[in-house]
mmCIF file of C-alpha atoms in Angstrom:
data_model
loop_
_atom_site.group_PDB
_atom_site.id
_atom_site.type_symbol
_atom_site.label_atom_id
_atom_site.label_comp_id
_atom_site.label_asym_id
_atom_site.label_seq_id
_atom_site.Cartn_x
_atom_site.Cartn_y
_atom_site.Cartn_z
ATOM 1 C CA MET A 1 101.089 67.945 120.672
ATOM 2 C CA ALA A 2 97.842 65.961 120.821
ATOM 3 C CA ASP A 3 97.258 66.906 124.451
ATOM 4 C CA SER A 4 97.482 70.612 123.576
ATOM 5 C CA HIS A 5 94.865 70.213 120.874
ATOM 6 C CA GLU A 6 92.541 68.208 123.108
ATOM 7 C CA ALA A 7 92.816 70.836 125.827
ATOM 8 C CA LYS A 8 91.182 73.412 123.542
ATOM 9 C CA SER A 9 87.429 73.618 124.101
ATOM 10 C CA ASN A 10 84.983 73.244 121.220
ATOM 11 C CA ASP A 11 83.401 76.456 122.504
ATOM 12 C CA GLU A 12 86.661 78.415 122.282
ATOM 13 C CA THR A 13 86.522 81.666 120.367
ATOM 14 C CA THR A 14 89.218 83.618 118.554
ATOM 15 C CA HIS A 15 89.600 86.657 116.322
ATOM 16 C CA PHE A 16 89.060 86.778 112.580
ATOM 17 C CA GLY A 17 90.152 90.338 112.043
ATOM 18 C CA TYR A 18 87.960 92.323 114.428
ATOM 19 C CA LYS A 19 85.231 89.681 114.476
ATOM 20 C CA THR A 20 84.915 87.116 117.260
ATOM 21 C CA VAL A 21 84.401 83.660 115.746
ATOM 22 C CA LYS A 22 84.539 80.057 116.871
ATOM 23 C CA ALA A 23 88.130 78.847 116.851
ATOM 24 C CA ASP A 24 87.118 75.822 114.783
ATOM 25 C CA ASP A 25 85.749 78.135 112.070
ATOM 26 C CA LYS A 26 88.767 80.415 111.653
ATOM 27 C CA GLN A 27 90.855 78.030 109.553
ATOM 28 C CA LYS A 28 88.172 77.793 106.858
ATOM 29 C CA MET A 29 87.572 81.548 106.918
ATOM 30 C CA VAL A 30 91.280 82.274 106.417
ATOM 31 C CA ALA A 31 91.384 79.629 103.673
ATOM 32 C CA ASP A 32 88.557 81.398 101.849
ATOM 33 C CA VAL A 33 90.533 84.665 101.941
ATOM 34 C CA PHE A 34 93.584 83.122 100.307
ATOM 35 C CA HIS A 35 91.597 81.053 97.798
ATOM 36 C CA SER A 36 90.124 84.364 96.690
ATOM 37 C CA VAL A 37 93.404 86.267 96.259
ATOM 38 C CA ALA A 38 95.891 83.520 95.305
ATOM 39 C CA GLY A 39 96.072 84.386 91.612
ATOM 40 C CA LYS A 40 96.885 88.063 92.235
ATOM 41 C CA TYR A 41 98.726 87.619 95.546
ATOM 42 C CA ASP A 42 102.201 88.576 94.315
ATOM 43 C CA LEU A 43 100.960 91.541 92.306
ATOM 44 C CA MET A 44 99.004 92.809 95.306
ATOM 45 C CA ASN A 45 102.053 92.433 97.570
ATOM 46 C CA ASP A 46 104.104 94.574 95.197
ATOM 47 C CA VAL A 47 101.409 97.227 94.949
ATOM 48 C CA MET A 48 100.488 97.507 98.622
ATOM 49 C CA SER A 49 104.091 97.493 99.906
ATOM 50 C CA PHE A 50 105.497 99.517 96.970
ATOM 51 C CA GLY A 51 107.841 96.567 96.404
ATOM 52 C CA VAL A 52 109.419 96.833 99.861
ATOM 53 C CA HIS A 53 108.268 93.305 100.820
ATOM 54 C CA ARG A 54 111.105 92.024 98.618
ATOM 55 C CA LEU A 55 113.644 93.852 100.815
ATOM 56 C CA TRP A 56 112.045 92.485 103.984
ATOM 57 C CA LYS A 57 112.294 88.952 102.606
ATOM 58 C CA ARG A 58 115.888 89.478 101.437
ATOM 59 C CA TYR A 59 116.808 90.581 104.963
ATOM 60 C CA THR A 60 115.144 87.452 106.377
ATOM 61 C CA ILE A 61 117.183 85.250 104.051
ATOM 62 C CA GLU A 62 120.424 86.951 105.094
ATOM 63 C CA MET A 63 119.561 86.627 108.805
ATOM 64 C CA SER A 64 118.687 82.946 108.438
ATOM 65 C CA GLY A 65 122.291 81.868 107.969
ATOM 66 C CA VAL A 66 121.172 79.169 105.527
ATOM 67 C CA ARG A 67 124.130 77.290 103.997
ATOM 68 C CA THR A 68 124.773 74.625 101.381
ATOM 69 C CA GLY A 69 123.313 71.273 102.432
ATOM 70 C CA ASN A 70 120.817 72.671 104.947
ATOM 71 C CA ARG A 71 117.217 71.507 105.282
ATOM 72 C CA VAL A 72 114.778 74.427 105.374
ATOM 73 C CA LEU A 73 111.046 74.493 106.135
ATOM 74 C CA ASP A 74 109.192 77.513 104.709
ATOM 75 C CA ILE A 75 105.808 77.554 106.505
ATOM 76 C CA ALA A 76 102.952 79.548 104.961
ATOM 77 C CA GLY A 77 105.347 79.809 102.026
ATOM 78 C CA GLY A 78 102.519 80.581 99.621
ATOM 79 C CA THR A 79 103.792 81.578 96.212
ATOM 80 C CA GLY A 80 107.372 80.596 97.010
ATOM 81 C CA ASP A 81 109.471 83.788 97.248
ATOM 82 C CA LEU A 82 111.530 82.568 100.203
ATOM 83 C CA SER A 83 111.580 78.956 99.026
ATOM 84 C CA TYR A 84 113.107 80.003 95.713
ATOM 85 C CA ALA A 85 115.942 81.890 97.410
ATOM 86 C CA PHE A 86 116.545 79.117 99.927
ATOM 87 C CA ALA A 87 116.605 76.421 97.230
ATOM 88 C CA LYS A 88 119.353 78.346 95.428
ATOM 89 C CA ARG A 89 121.354 78.603 98.670
ATOM 90 C CA VAL A 90 121.090 75.018 99.940
ATOM 91 C CA GLY A 91 122.087 73.579 96.568
ATOM 92 C CA PRO A 92 121.500 70.020 95.389
ATOM 93 C CA GLU A 93 122.819 68.613 98.683
ATOM 94 C CA GLY A 94 120.118 70.421 100.687
ATOM 95 C CA GLN A 95 116.335 70.474 100.659
ATOM 96 C CA VAL A 96 113.605 73.083 100.982
ATOM 97 C CA VAL A 97 110.049 72.200 101.979
ATOM 98 C CA LEU A 98 107.445 74.725 100.853
ATOM 99 C CA ALA A 99 104.485 74.246 103.204
ATOM 100 C CA ASP A 100 101.141 76.021 103.223
ATOM 101 C CA ILE A 101 97.709 75.108 104.528
ATOM 102 C CA ASN A 102 96.052 76.590 101.454
ATOM 103 C CA ALA A 103 95.907 74.457 98.311
ATOM 104 C CA SER A 104 95.340 77.422 95.978
ATOM 105 C CA MET A 105 98.429 79.229 97.237
ATOM 106 C CA LEU A 106 100.502 76.037 97.005
ATOM 107 C CA GLN A 107 99.449 75.494 93.396
ATOM 108 C CA VAL A 108 100.546 79.009 92.465
ATOM 109 C CA GLY A 109 103.832 78.489 94.335
ATOM 110 C CA ARG A 110 104.502 75.104 92.735
ATOM 111 C CA ASP A 111 103.885 76.447 89.239
ATOM 112 C CA ARG A 112 106.019 79.555 89.801
ATOM 113 C CA LEU A 113 108.958 77.574 91.158
ATOM 114 C CA ALA A 114 108.779 75.040 88.331
ATOM 115 C CA ASP A 115 108.778 77.895 85.814
ATOM 116 C CA ARG A 116 111.910 79.263 87.490
ATOM 117 C CA GLY A 117 113.703 75.918 87.262
ATOM 118 C CA ILE A 118 113.437 74.836 90.908
ATOM 119 C CA ALA A 119 112.541 71.167 91.273
ATOM 120 C CA GLY A 120 115.163 68.694 92.483
ATOM 121 C CA ASN A 121 115.743 70.028 95.990
ATOM 122 C CA LEU A 122 112.204 71.309 96.621
ATOM 123 C CA GLU A 123 109.237 69.505 98.158
ATOM 124 C CA VAL A 124 105.735 70.998 98.344
ATOM 125 C CA VAL A 125 103.537 69.928 101.278
ATOM 126 C CA GLN A 126 100.060 71.020 102.341
ATOM 127 C CA ALA A 127 100.383 71.399 106.098
ATOM 128 C CA ASN A 128 98.801 73.050 109.124
ATOM 129 C CA ALA A 129 101.343 75.043 111.161
ATOM 130 C CA GLU A 130 99.737 73.737 114.356
ATOM 131 C CA ALA A 131 100.334 70.075 113.424
ATOM 132 C CA LEU A 132 103.397 69.854 111.178
ATOM 133 C CA PRO A 133 103.711 66.441 109.459
ATOM 134 C CA PHE A 134 107.459 66.162 110.049
ATOM 135 C CA ALA A 135 109.746 64.275 112.417
ATOM 136 C CA ASP A 136 111.414 65.815 115.449
ATOM 137 C CA ASN A 137 114.767 67.552 114.886
ATOM 138 C CA GLU A 138 114.459 67.533 111.087
ATOM 139 C CA PHE A 139 115.277 71.086 109.915
ATOM 140 C CA ASP A 140 118.192 73.493 110.245
ATOM 141 C CA VAL A 141 115.982 76.536 109.630
ATOM 142 C CA VAL A 142 112.236 77.167 109.832
ATOM 143 C CA THR A 143 110.698 80.366 108.458
ATOM 144 C CA ILE A 144 107.183 81.752 108.475
ATOM 145 C CA ALA A 145 106.656 85.016 106.591
ATOM 146 C CA PHE A 146 103.375 86.911 106.908
ATOM 147 C CA GLY A 147 101.590 83.763 108.038
ATOM 148 C CA LEU A 148 101.693 83.583 111.829
ATOM 149 C CA ARG A 149 98.962 86.192 112.291
ATOM 150 C CA ASN A 150 96.551 83.846 110.472
ATOM 151 C CA VAL A 151 97.264 80.900 112.792
ATOM 152 C CA THR A 152 94.531 80.270 115.361
ATOM 153 C CA HIS A 153 96.704 78.892 118.184
ATOM 154 C CA LYS A 154 100.071 80.615 117.847
ATOM 155 C CA ASP A 155 101.453 78.944 120.972
ATOM 156 C CA ILE A 156 100.816 75.467 119.558
ATOM 157 C CA ALA A 157 102.309 76.418 116.183
ATOM 158 C CA LEU A 158 105.469 77.875 117.732
ATOM 159 C CA ALA A 159 105.903 74.772 119.894
ATOM 160 C CA ASP A 160 105.617 72.542 116.813
ATOM 161 C CA MET A 161 108.144 74.677 114.932
ATOM 162 C CA TYR A 162 110.481 74.206 117.893
ATOM 163 C CA ARG A 163 109.903 70.439 117.761
ATOM 164 C CA VAL A 164 110.859 70.003 114.098
ATOM 165 C CA LEU A 165 114.041 72.099 114.381
ATOM 166 C CA LYS A 166 117.376 70.455 115.037
ATOM 167 C CA PRO A 167 119.211 71.544 118.206
ATOM 168 C CA GLY A 168 120.911 74.787 117.252
ATOM 169 C CA GLY A 169 118.360 75.325 114.478
ATOM 170 C CA ARG A 170 116.802 78.722 113.906
ATOM 171 C CA LEU A 171 113.252 80.012 113.583
ATOM 172 C CA LEU A 172 112.616 83.281 111.741
ATOM 173 C CA VAL A 173 109.203 84.942 111.922
ATOM 174 C CA LEU A 174 108.661 87.825 109.486
ATOM 175 C CA GLU A 175 105.385 89.552 110.246
ATOM 176 C CA PHE A 176 103.567 92.859 110.311
ATOM 177 C CA SER A 177 103.981 94.479 113.700
ATOM 178 C CA LYS A 178 103.567 97.713 115.671
ATOM 179 C CA PRO A 179 105.059 100.925 114.206
ATOM 180 C CA THR A 180 107.452 102.541 116.659
ATOM 181 C CA HIS A 181 106.445 106.175 115.995
ATOM 182 C CA ASN A 182 103.005 107.620 116.707
ATOM 183 C CA LEU A 183 102.766 109.662 113.499
ATOM 184 C CA LEU A 184 103.802 106.653 111.414
ATOM 185 C CA ASN A 185 101.226 104.559 113.248
ATOM 186 C CA LYS A 186 98.449 107.040 112.393
ATOM 187 C CA ALA A 187 99.505 107.238 108.745
ATOM 188 C CA TYR A 188 99.709 103.444 108.577
ATOM 189 C CA ASP A 189 96.204 103.101 110.032
ATOM 190 C CA PHE A 190 94.823 105.466 107.402
ATOM 191 C CA TYR A 191 96.596 103.613 104.606
ATOM 192 C CA SER A 192 95.555 100.174 105.888
ATOM 193 C CA PHE A 193 91.869 100.855 106.414
ATOM 194 C CA LYS A 194 91.215 103.300 103.572
ATOM 195 C CA ALA A 195 93.641 102.486 100.749
ATOM 196 C CA LEU A 196 94.144 98.713 101.052
ATOM 197 C CA PRO A 197 90.484 97.691 100.616
ATOM 198 C CA ILE A 198 90.242 99.960 97.557
ATOM 199 C CA MET A 199 93.395 98.390 96.076
ATOM 200 C CA GLY A 200 91.963 94.947 96.823
ATOM 201 C CA ARG A 201 88.750 95.774 95.014
ATOM 202 C CA LEU A 202 90.553 97.196 91.980
ATOM 203 C CA ILE A 203 93.203 94.477 91.615
ATOM 204 C CA THR A 204 91.582 91.310 92.989
ATOM 205 C CA GLN A 205 87.889 92.311 92.941
ATOM 206 C CA ASP A 206 87.955 91.504 96.669
ATOM 207 C CA ALA A 207 87.914 94.405 99.131
ATOM 208 C CA ASP A 208 86.796 92.246 102.074
ATOM 209 C CA SER A 209 89.954 90.109 102.084
ATOM 210 C CA TYR A 210 92.132 93.192 102.372
ATOM 211 C CA GLN A 211 89.898 94.626 105.082
ATOM 212 C CA TYR A 212 90.597 91.367 106.940
ATOM 213 C CA LEU A 213 94.322 91.819 106.257
ATOM 214 C CA ALA A 214 94.329 95.244 107.910
ATOM 215 C CA GLU A 215 92.342 93.995 110.889
ATOM 216 C CA SER A 216 94.451 90.830 111.331
ATOM 217 C CA ILE A 217 97.610 92.941 111.486
ATOM 218 C CA ARG A 218 96.147 95.002 114.340
ATOM 219 C CA LYS A 219 95.160 91.861 116.286
ATOM 220 C CA HIS A 220 98.590 90.251 115.897
ATOM 221 C CA PRO A 221 100.883 90.373 118.966
ATOM 222 C CA ASP A 222 103.300 93.308 119.085
ATOM 223 C CA GLN A 223 107.071 92.847 119.050
ATOM 224 C CA GLU A 224 107.580 92.176 122.768
ATOM 225 C CA THR A 225 104.528 89.937 123.075
ATOM 226 C CA LEU A 226 105.652 87.746 120.173
ATOM 227 C CA LYS A 227 109.158 87.606 121.630
ATOM 228 C CA ASN A 228 107.661 86.295 124.879
ATOM 229 C CA LEU A 229 105.545 83.731 123.005
ATOM 230 C CA MET A 230 108.683 82.398 121.317
ATOM 231 C CA THR A 231 110.513 82.232 124.642
ATOM 232 C CA ASP A 232 107.569 80.377 126.209
ATOM 233 C CA ALA A 233 107.731 77.863 123.317
ATOM 234 C CA GLY A 234 111.320 77.075 124.329
ATOM 235 C CA PHE A 235 113.362 79.266 122.012
ATOM 236 C CA ASP A 236 116.631 80.719 123.260
ATOM 237 C CA ARG A 237 118.328 84.010 122.322
ATOM 238 C CA VAL A 238 115.100 85.475 120.922
ATOM 239 C CA THR A 239 115.636 88.849 119.277
ATOM 240 C CA TYR A 240 113.718 91.030 116.876
ATOM 241 C CA HIS A 241 114.610 93.677 114.323
ATOM 242 C CA ASN A 242 112.141 96.398 113.353
ATOM 243 C CA LEU A 243 111.908 97.048 109.619
ATOM 244 C CA THR A 244 110.380 100.146 108.016
ATOM 245 C CA GLY A 245 109.767 101.775 111.387
ATOM 246 C CA GLY A 246 108.240 98.666 112.947
ATOM 247 C CA ILE A 247 105.558 98.190 110.283
ATOM 248 C CA VAL A 248 107.231 94.791 109.965
ATOM 249 C CA ALA A 249 109.440 92.957 112.451
ATOM 250 C CA LEU A 250 111.735 89.973 112.012
ATOM 251 C CA HIS A 251 111.911 87.734 115.109
ATOM 252 C CA ARG A 252 114.669 85.149 115.425
ATOM 253 C CA GLY A 253 115.069 82.363 117.963
ATOM 254 C CA VAL A 254 117.354 79.364 118.412
ATOM 255 C CA LYS A 255 116.516 75.847 119.587
ATOM 256 C CA ALA A 256 118.807 75.055 122.504
#
């Protein structure tokens, strides 16, 4: 993976929402967003999705095929929704690693999971998705929910997720995507750019972070493009399932 990182120029630019920024600066800018909203993150998710994000995550868990004794890596796991469900499924014989690059989000997640009685089979690790601090072939399942769009070099991150999976292991990417119907797309645009920043200001006193959220969703690869990125990273049998009319999509791939 080192060669891939070295190949990236210091002058490389990327997108932070609709802004063009230096690639080296994006990680800190995204970190600032999540430091700002960490304390109200779960409440805001419930409000802005009308609670539907819980159904999207439940579907991801069912599609993961996680069983007793499995090792699961939950990247960008934030406040721990998926990690909690996975920890219950793998049991004391298994292990779940809750990983996030953002210390504020990890602290909220660690506290929430401890309050809910999850401890023995859970590890919390601060980690960059582009340089995962784990051995090759270590996990049965890797998930990343609503985090890939914030990663600067998605190709590098997907390749590293492939590396840490065991042969036959599965990657599941749950992410905002491209609505499949034009009218829904127009309504979603109106909601995202008009309502979300207002909700952010009222609930988290931070409209700018939710303006970034709306913009980052639009810059994220659509369903077919992400499928191709996963295939290029080495994944086999890559499929995706549109949820809520394609507002969200769940991609799934297998390590051969």
